Amino acid sequence: MTVLTKTRPARKTTAPSVPATMRAAAIERFGGPEMLQVVELPVPTLDPGEVLIAVHTAGVGSWDADMRAGWSPGGKPRFPMVLGTDGSGHIAAVGSRVRRFHSGDAVYAYSFDNPKGGFYAEYVAVAADKTAPVPEVLGMKEAGAIPTTGLTALQGIDQALHVKRAESVIILGASGGVGTLAVQFAKLRGARVLAIASGDDGVKLVRRLGADVAIDGHHEDILSTAREFAPDGIDAVLALAGGPALDQCMEALNRSGRLAYPNGVEPEPRKRRGLRVIPYDAVAGVTEFAQLNRAVTAAKLRVPIAAAYPLQDAAEAHRRLAERHVLGKIVLRVR
Ligand SMILES: NC(=O)c1ccc[n+]([C@@H]2O[C@H](COP(=O)([O-])OP(=O)(O)OC[C@H]3O[C@@H](n4cnc5c(N)ncnc54)[C@H](OP(=O)(O)O)[C@@H]3O)[C@@H](O)[C@H]2O)c1
């Protein structure tokens, strides 16, 4: 079920003393969801530029499942491996060079393939410049869901596509983690948005999030809807899914149209003569999080959470992810 309610963030808490060990959902070797087991591990130590976050909520993404199954982008894997690329929490300690954060601050952060361990844990050590204050309009659960998807959605709309007021934009995969946010950011920039969602429930969701027109991309005719939506052709496509639906979106673009997709979309969009195809990766840093915080606040961003599992049910969360048709995002409740 999609939940759009918010849990108010505690902006500051008194930082509890940091224990020596913590609970974490880790894998001892690559494999299926059952590899995820809750174990006791040492709390990570801090480098001078890092913060220690007492995790409240961890995001669960398809890239986590890829890493659990054997994808090792950082080279040789180290076990036990704690998964989790993003999340929210409160600062529990800061490294000797960190001035921007203090114990108890409510933050959210992004750290891809962190060698010290990810967010499926009670504590995570993250570079301070990949950490930001939780925007006032978000609860802790919602903040924990969006560092990766929020940066990806906003950078797709702004840096990759440079979406402008009154342009016609297709968001393909609009009811997923990145798509539900991209619809709102494209509307924030004043675009007309045609959302290609998944299922009747996905269509209803993206309409509620502000899409001007929404259809089910698994069952409806994308090309004819796009031609009706923009008779002179679509200006820009943000592709969060690939395959035949994407081919139809590309067909609908006008002569100066452009298509952007975050790396990982499969099958990878094929280049076509005369068409600008822009692959990109989400970038996290102080500037990027400041941009995200401004856009989240201006859009009064709504963050659909499809399901929230306790940390000990991380394997169940991965099983649900594998079933697909996730509307918005799956998260782990760590605290
Ligand atoms: N490189 C980076 O920095 C980066 C960062 C974030 C994400 N990504 C990539 O971006 C992609 C999207 O990520 P995400 O987290 O948003 O994934 P997601 O939540 O799975 O969203 C993809 C959505 O596309 C939908 N979809 C698939 N085919 C469709 C069709 N024909 N019509 C309508 N909807 C369709 C899926 O619905 P069903 O499951 O119901 O079909 C799903 O809701 C992934 O490939 C991910 O790897 C890359």
XYZ file of C-alpha atoms and ligand atoms in Angstrom:
383
model
C 0.000 0.000 0.000
C 1.227 3.480 -0.769
C 1.624 5.672 2.274
C 1.908 9.425 1.838
C 1.751 10.400 5.498
C 4.779 11.832 7.261
C 6.589 11.137 10.474
C 7.782 14.485 11.842
C 11.560 14.569 12.174
C 13.137 15.221 15.509
C 15.485 17.981 14.290
C 17.850 17.332 17.138
C 18.172 14.568 19.659
C 20.614 14.224 22.490
C 23.144 11.817 21.015
C 23.235 8.583 22.966
C 26.716 7.294 23.733
C 27.956 5.164 20.869
C 28.255 1.450 21.682
C 31.139 -0.725 20.473
C 28.909 -3.040 18.438
C 25.693 -2.728 16.451
C 23.050 -4.795 14.687
C 23.380 -4.896 10.911
C 21.788 -6.816 8.033
C 24.813 -8.255 6.247
C 25.749 -10.971 3.758
C 28.614 -13.445 4.266
C 28.584 -14.384 0.574
C 26.717 -13.471 -2.599
C 23.332 -15.067 -3.248
C 19.558 -14.652 -2.886
C 17.601 -12.573 -0.346
C 18.086 -15.328 2.277
C 21.782 -14.333 2.435
C 20.753 -11.217 4.386
C 21.142 -12.025 8.085
C 21.098 -9.752 11.098
C 24.478 -9.965 12.835
C 26.414 -8.101 15.518
C 29.302 -6.070 14.034
C 31.712 -3.412 15.311
C 30.438 0.168 14.900
C 32.534 1.707 12.072
C 35.351 4.047 13.093
C 35.520 7.608 11.710
C 38.041 9.260 9.420
C 38.533 13.020 10.011
C 36.069 14.049 7.258
C 33.313 11.600 8.188
C 30.214 11.593 10.361
C 28.731 8.663 12.249
C 24.973 8.445 11.681
C 22.643 6.553 14.037
C 20.420 5.251 11.247
C 16.644 5.796 11.445
C 15.582 4.632 7.952
C 17.537 2.948 5.147
C 16.501 2.992 1.490
C 16.209 -0.326 -0.373
C 17.007 -0.124 -4.088
C 17.482 -2.510 -7.005
C 21.229 -1.736 -6.882
C 21.339 -3.234 -3.354
C 19.840 -6.445 -4.733
C 22.417 -6.428 -7.553
C 25.234 -6.133 -4.995
C 23.735 -8.877 -2.821
C 23.645 -11.132 -5.895
C 27.301 -10.525 -6.859
C 27.714 -7.103 -8.490
C 30.930 -5.691 -7.070
C 31.462 -2.194 -8.539
C 34.282 -1.399 -6.090
C 36.431 -4.426 -6.991
C 37.136 -7.252 -4.563
C 34.217 -7.643 -2.121
C 34.777 -7.706 1.668
C 32.571 -9.877 3.866
C 30.572 -9.510 5.991
C 29.137 -6.879 3.639
C 26.550 -4.425 4.943
C 24.328 -3.222 2.080
C 22.490 0.079 1.769
C 23.341 3.158 -0.279
C 21.299 5.787 1.545
C 19.206 6.649 4.540
C 18.403 9.096 7.315
C 19.298 9.336 10.979
C 20.864 11.488 13.677
C 24.513 12.425 13.975
C 26.095 10.276 16.691
C 29.692 11.516 16.295
C 31.767 13.676 13.935
C 35.301 13.292 12.609
C 37.991 15.726 13.778
C 37.711 17.954 10.657
C 33.892 18.152 10.496
C 32.386 21.556 11.382
C 29.021 21.462 9.540
C 27.324 18.888 11.778
C 26.896 18.303 15.490
C 25.727 15.388 17.575
C 21.961 14.986 17.411
C 21.417 16.747 14.030
C 18.783 15.128 11.796
C 20.473 14.235 8.494
C 20.115 12.179 5.357
C 23.011 10.869 3.295
C 24.194 8.958 0.253
C 27.180 6.651 0.113
C 27.456 4.181 -2.737
C 29.373 0.931 -2.140
C 30.836 2.224 1.132
C 33.806 0.004 2.131
C 33.024 0.692 5.827
C 29.498 -0.682 5.365
C 26.117 0.630 4.265
C 22.877 1.843 5.845
C 21.335 -1.550 6.691
C 22.835 -1.068 10.156
C 22.319 0.848 13.381
C 25.351 3.043 12.564
C 27.030 4.102 9.332
C 30.170 6.200 8.723
C 29.718 8.566 5.770
C 31.719 11.445 4.266
C 30.323 14.676 5.732
C 30.036 16.192 2.246
C 27.623 13.428 1.214
C 25.417 14.243 4.215
C 22.800 17.005 4.501
C 20.262 18.328 7.002
C 16.796 16.784 6.586
C 14.544 19.367 4.869
C 11.762 20.674 7.148
C 9.039 19.355 4.815
C 10.177 15.729 5.148
C 9.783 13.191 7.910
C 12.708 10.944 8.836
C 11.186 7.974 6.996
C 10.660 9.963 3.806
C 14.134 11.521 4.032
C 15.686 8.069 4.380
C 13.918 6.970 1.210
C 15.193 9.672 -1.121
C 18.915 10.496 -1.129
C 19.635 8.292 -4.168
C 16.280 8.623 -5.916
C 15.965 12.340 -5.155
C 19.430 13.227 -6.467
C 18.836 11.031 -9.534
C 15.419 12.533 -10.268
C 16.486 16.156 -9.801
C 19.734 15.809 -11.769
C 17.827 14.075 -14.575
C 15.396 16.981 -14.845
C 17.888 19.826 -14.261
C 21.452 18.843 -15.238
C 20.818 16.157 -17.874
C 17.655 17.441 -19.581
C 17.647 21.142 -18.554
C 13.853 21.041 -18.490
C 12.274 24.444 -19.028
C 8.861 25.968 -18.389
C 6.097 24.787 -20.774
C 8.211 22.003 -22.286
C 6.553 18.617 -22.792
C 8.302 15.885 -20.812
C 7.724 12.141 -20.626
C 8.720 10.362 -17.425
C 8.911 6.632 -18.233
C 8.747 4.472 -15.094
C 6.934 7.317 -13.333
C 5.467 5.210 -10.506
C 8.873 3.882 -9.327
C 11.359 5.261 -6.811
C 13.003 7.854 -9.061
C 9.923 8.462 -11.232
C 7.544 9.529 -8.444
C 10.018 12.279 -7.522
C 10.927 13.194 -11.121
C 7.250 13.895 -11.891
C 7.166 16.431 -9.048
C 10.490 18.063 -9.975
C 9.452 18.388 -13.642
C 6.208 20.065 -12.514
C 8.240 22.325 -10.220
C 10.180 23.508 -13.293
C 6.900 24.305 -15.041
C 6.911 21.440 -17.550
C 3.869 19.612 -18.925
C 4.310 16.032 -17.766
C 3.149 12.859 -19.468
C 3.759 10.107 -16.913
C 4.124 6.519 -18.101
C 3.359 4.513 -14.974
C 2.822 0.854 -14.138
C -0.722 -0.433 -13.575
C -3.951 1.371 -12.678
C -2.666 1.994 -9.157
C 0.555 3.487 -10.547
C -1.448 5.754 -12.864
C -3.623 6.983 -9.971
C -0.539 7.641 -7.855
C 1.300 9.775 -10.428
C -1.853 11.772 -11.164
C -2.023 12.592 -7.454
C 1.624 13.663 -7.632
C 0.813 16.198 -10.352
C 1.244 14.511 -13.754
C -0.844 16.289 -16.395
C -1.598 13.023 -18.196
C -0.804 9.502 -17.015
C -1.149 6.107 -18.672
C -0.213 2.508 -17.912
C 2.864 1.826 -20.033
C 2.395 -1.938 -19.833
C -1.072 -1.865 -21.404
C -1.731 1.449 -23.157
C -0.511 2.988 -26.404
C 2.329 5.347 -25.488
C 2.991 6.734 -28.969
C -0.581 7.807 -29.755
C -1.006 9.309 -26.251
C 2.256 11.234 -26.690
C 1.174 12.540 -30.111
C -2.082 13.766 -28.664
C -0.233 15.279 -25.677
C 2.340 17.107 -27.841
C 1.308 17.247 -31.528
C 4.685 18.824 -32.471
C 6.606 16.131 -30.666
C 7.836 15.625 -27.109
C 10.716 17.867 -25.943
C 12.371 15.554 -23.404
C 12.196 12.024 -22.027
C 13.524 10.847 -18.665
C 13.778 7.055 -18.988
C 13.712 5.054 -15.763
C 12.805 1.845 -17.603
C 13.891 0.439 -20.962
C 12.549 -1.843 -23.678
C 9.673 -1.422 -26.160
C 7.998 1.300 -24.040
C 11.164 3.375 -24.310
C 11.319 2.820 -28.083
C 7.843 4.371 -28.303
C 8.893 7.332 -26.158
C 11.907 7.921 -28.431
C 9.644 7.757 -31.467
C 7.505 10.517 -29.914
C 10.394 13.001 -29.522
C 10.565 16.091 -31.749
C 13.626 16.871 -33.914
C 15.487 18.688 -31.165
C 14.252 16.335 -28.466
C 16.559 14.744 -25.932
C 16.517 11.612 -23.819
C 18.293 11.118 -20.497
C 18.585 7.963 -18.425
C 20.501 7.042 -15.260
C 23.021 4.256 -15.874
C 21.467 0.987 -14.807
C 18.317 1.258 -16.930
C 17.959 -1.964 -18.900
C 18.002 -2.676 -21.727
C 20.243 0.339 -22.241
C 18.606 2.809 -24.662
C 19.954 2.451 -28.208
C 21.480 5.555 -29.767
C 19.611 6.884 -32.785
C 20.851 9.225 -35.468
C 19.952 12.839 -34.699
C 18.757 12.120 -31.172
C 20.547 13.412 -28.078
C 20.890 10.526 -25.645
C 22.325 11.514 -22.251
C 23.353 8.761 -19.809
C 24.203 9.999 -16.318
C 24.939 8.946 -12.732
C 23.604 10.603 -9.593
C 26.245 12.837 -7.992
C 26.260 13.560 -4.247
C 28.100 16.486 -2.662
C 27.436 19.635 -0.642
C 26.211 21.555 -3.726
C 24.049 18.711 -4.981
C 22.372 18.181 -1.606
C 21.763 21.949 -1.294
C 20.040 21.835 -4.701
C 18.017 18.822 -3.598
C 16.974 20.481 -0.333
C 15.814 23.593 -2.197
C 13.798 21.558 -4.718
C 12.309 19.267 -2.031
C 11.161 22.327 -0.084
C 9.835 24.240 -3.091
C 7.937 21.188 -4.370
C 6.704 20.234 -0.875
C 7.840 16.848 -2.052
C 5.619 13.861 -1.394
C 7.493 10.582 -0.973
C 5.419 7.457 -1.599
C 6.630 4.582 0.570
C 5.364 1.248 -0.753
C 6.463 -0.724 2.318
C 8.603 -0.294 5.439
C 10.232 -3.402 6.945
C 12.068 -3.711 10.244
C 15.835 -4.238 9.889
C 15.552 -7.913 10.813
C 13.247 -8.407 7.786
C 15.769 -7.082 5.248
C 15.559 -10.417 3.375
C 11.768 -9.995 3.132
C 12.265 -6.466 1.775
C 14.530 -7.877 -0.960
C 11.954 -10.576 -1.795
C 9.302 -7.874 -2.180
C 11.654 -5.829 -4.387
C 12.170 -8.850 -6.666
C 8.395 -9.166 -7.182
C 8.498 -5.712 -8.833
C 5.553 -3.326 -9.123
C 6.829 -1.240 -6.225
C 4.947 2.081 -6.138
C 7.528 4.549 -4.865
C 10.142 3.132 -2.529
C 10.775 0.302 -0.071
C 12.579 1.201 3.153
C 13.971 -0.486 6.265
C 13.013 0.825 9.705
C 16.266 0.628 11.614
C 15.137 2.624 14.687
N 23.190 5.548 -12.179
C 22.599 6.063 -11.112
O 23.131 6.948 -10.441
C 21.220 5.573 -10.749
C 20.624 6.036 -9.572
C 19.329 5.612 -9.281
C 18.653 4.748 -10.142
N 19.293 4.293 -11.256
C 18.610 3.397 -12.202
O 17.398 4.032 -12.580
C 16.382 3.076 -12.808
C 15.150 3.444 -12.008
O 15.423 3.310 -10.633
P 14.200 3.209 -9.606
O 14.793 3.074 -8.262
O 13.217 4.269 -9.865
O 13.588 1.797 -10.050
P 12.096 1.302 -9.886
O 11.531 1.815 -8.612
O 12.087 -0.153 -10.159
O 11.329 2.080 -11.055
C 11.254 1.640 -12.375
C 9.787 1.661 -12.702
O 9.589 1.465 -14.091
C 8.370 0.763 -14.206
N 8.232 0.251 -15.552
C 8.941 -0.702 -16.178
N 8.466 -0.884 -17.444
C 7.432 -0.012 -17.583
C 6.545 0.271 -18.637
N 6.595 -0.362 -19.822
N 5.592 1.217 -18.450
C 5.502 1.854 -17.264
N 6.326 1.640 -16.229
C 7.287 0.706 -16.392
C 8.450 -0.292 -13.122
O 7.201 -0.824 -12.811
P 6.936 -2.428 -12.730
O 7.987 -2.981 -11.827
O 5.566 -2.522 -12.144
O 7.043 -2.912 -14.133
C 9.003 0.563 -11.984
O 7.952 1.185 -11.277
C 16.990 1.723 -12.419
O 17.407 1.083 -13.597
C 18.188 2.091 -11.553
O 19.201 1.123 -11.639
C 20.567 4.672 -11.572
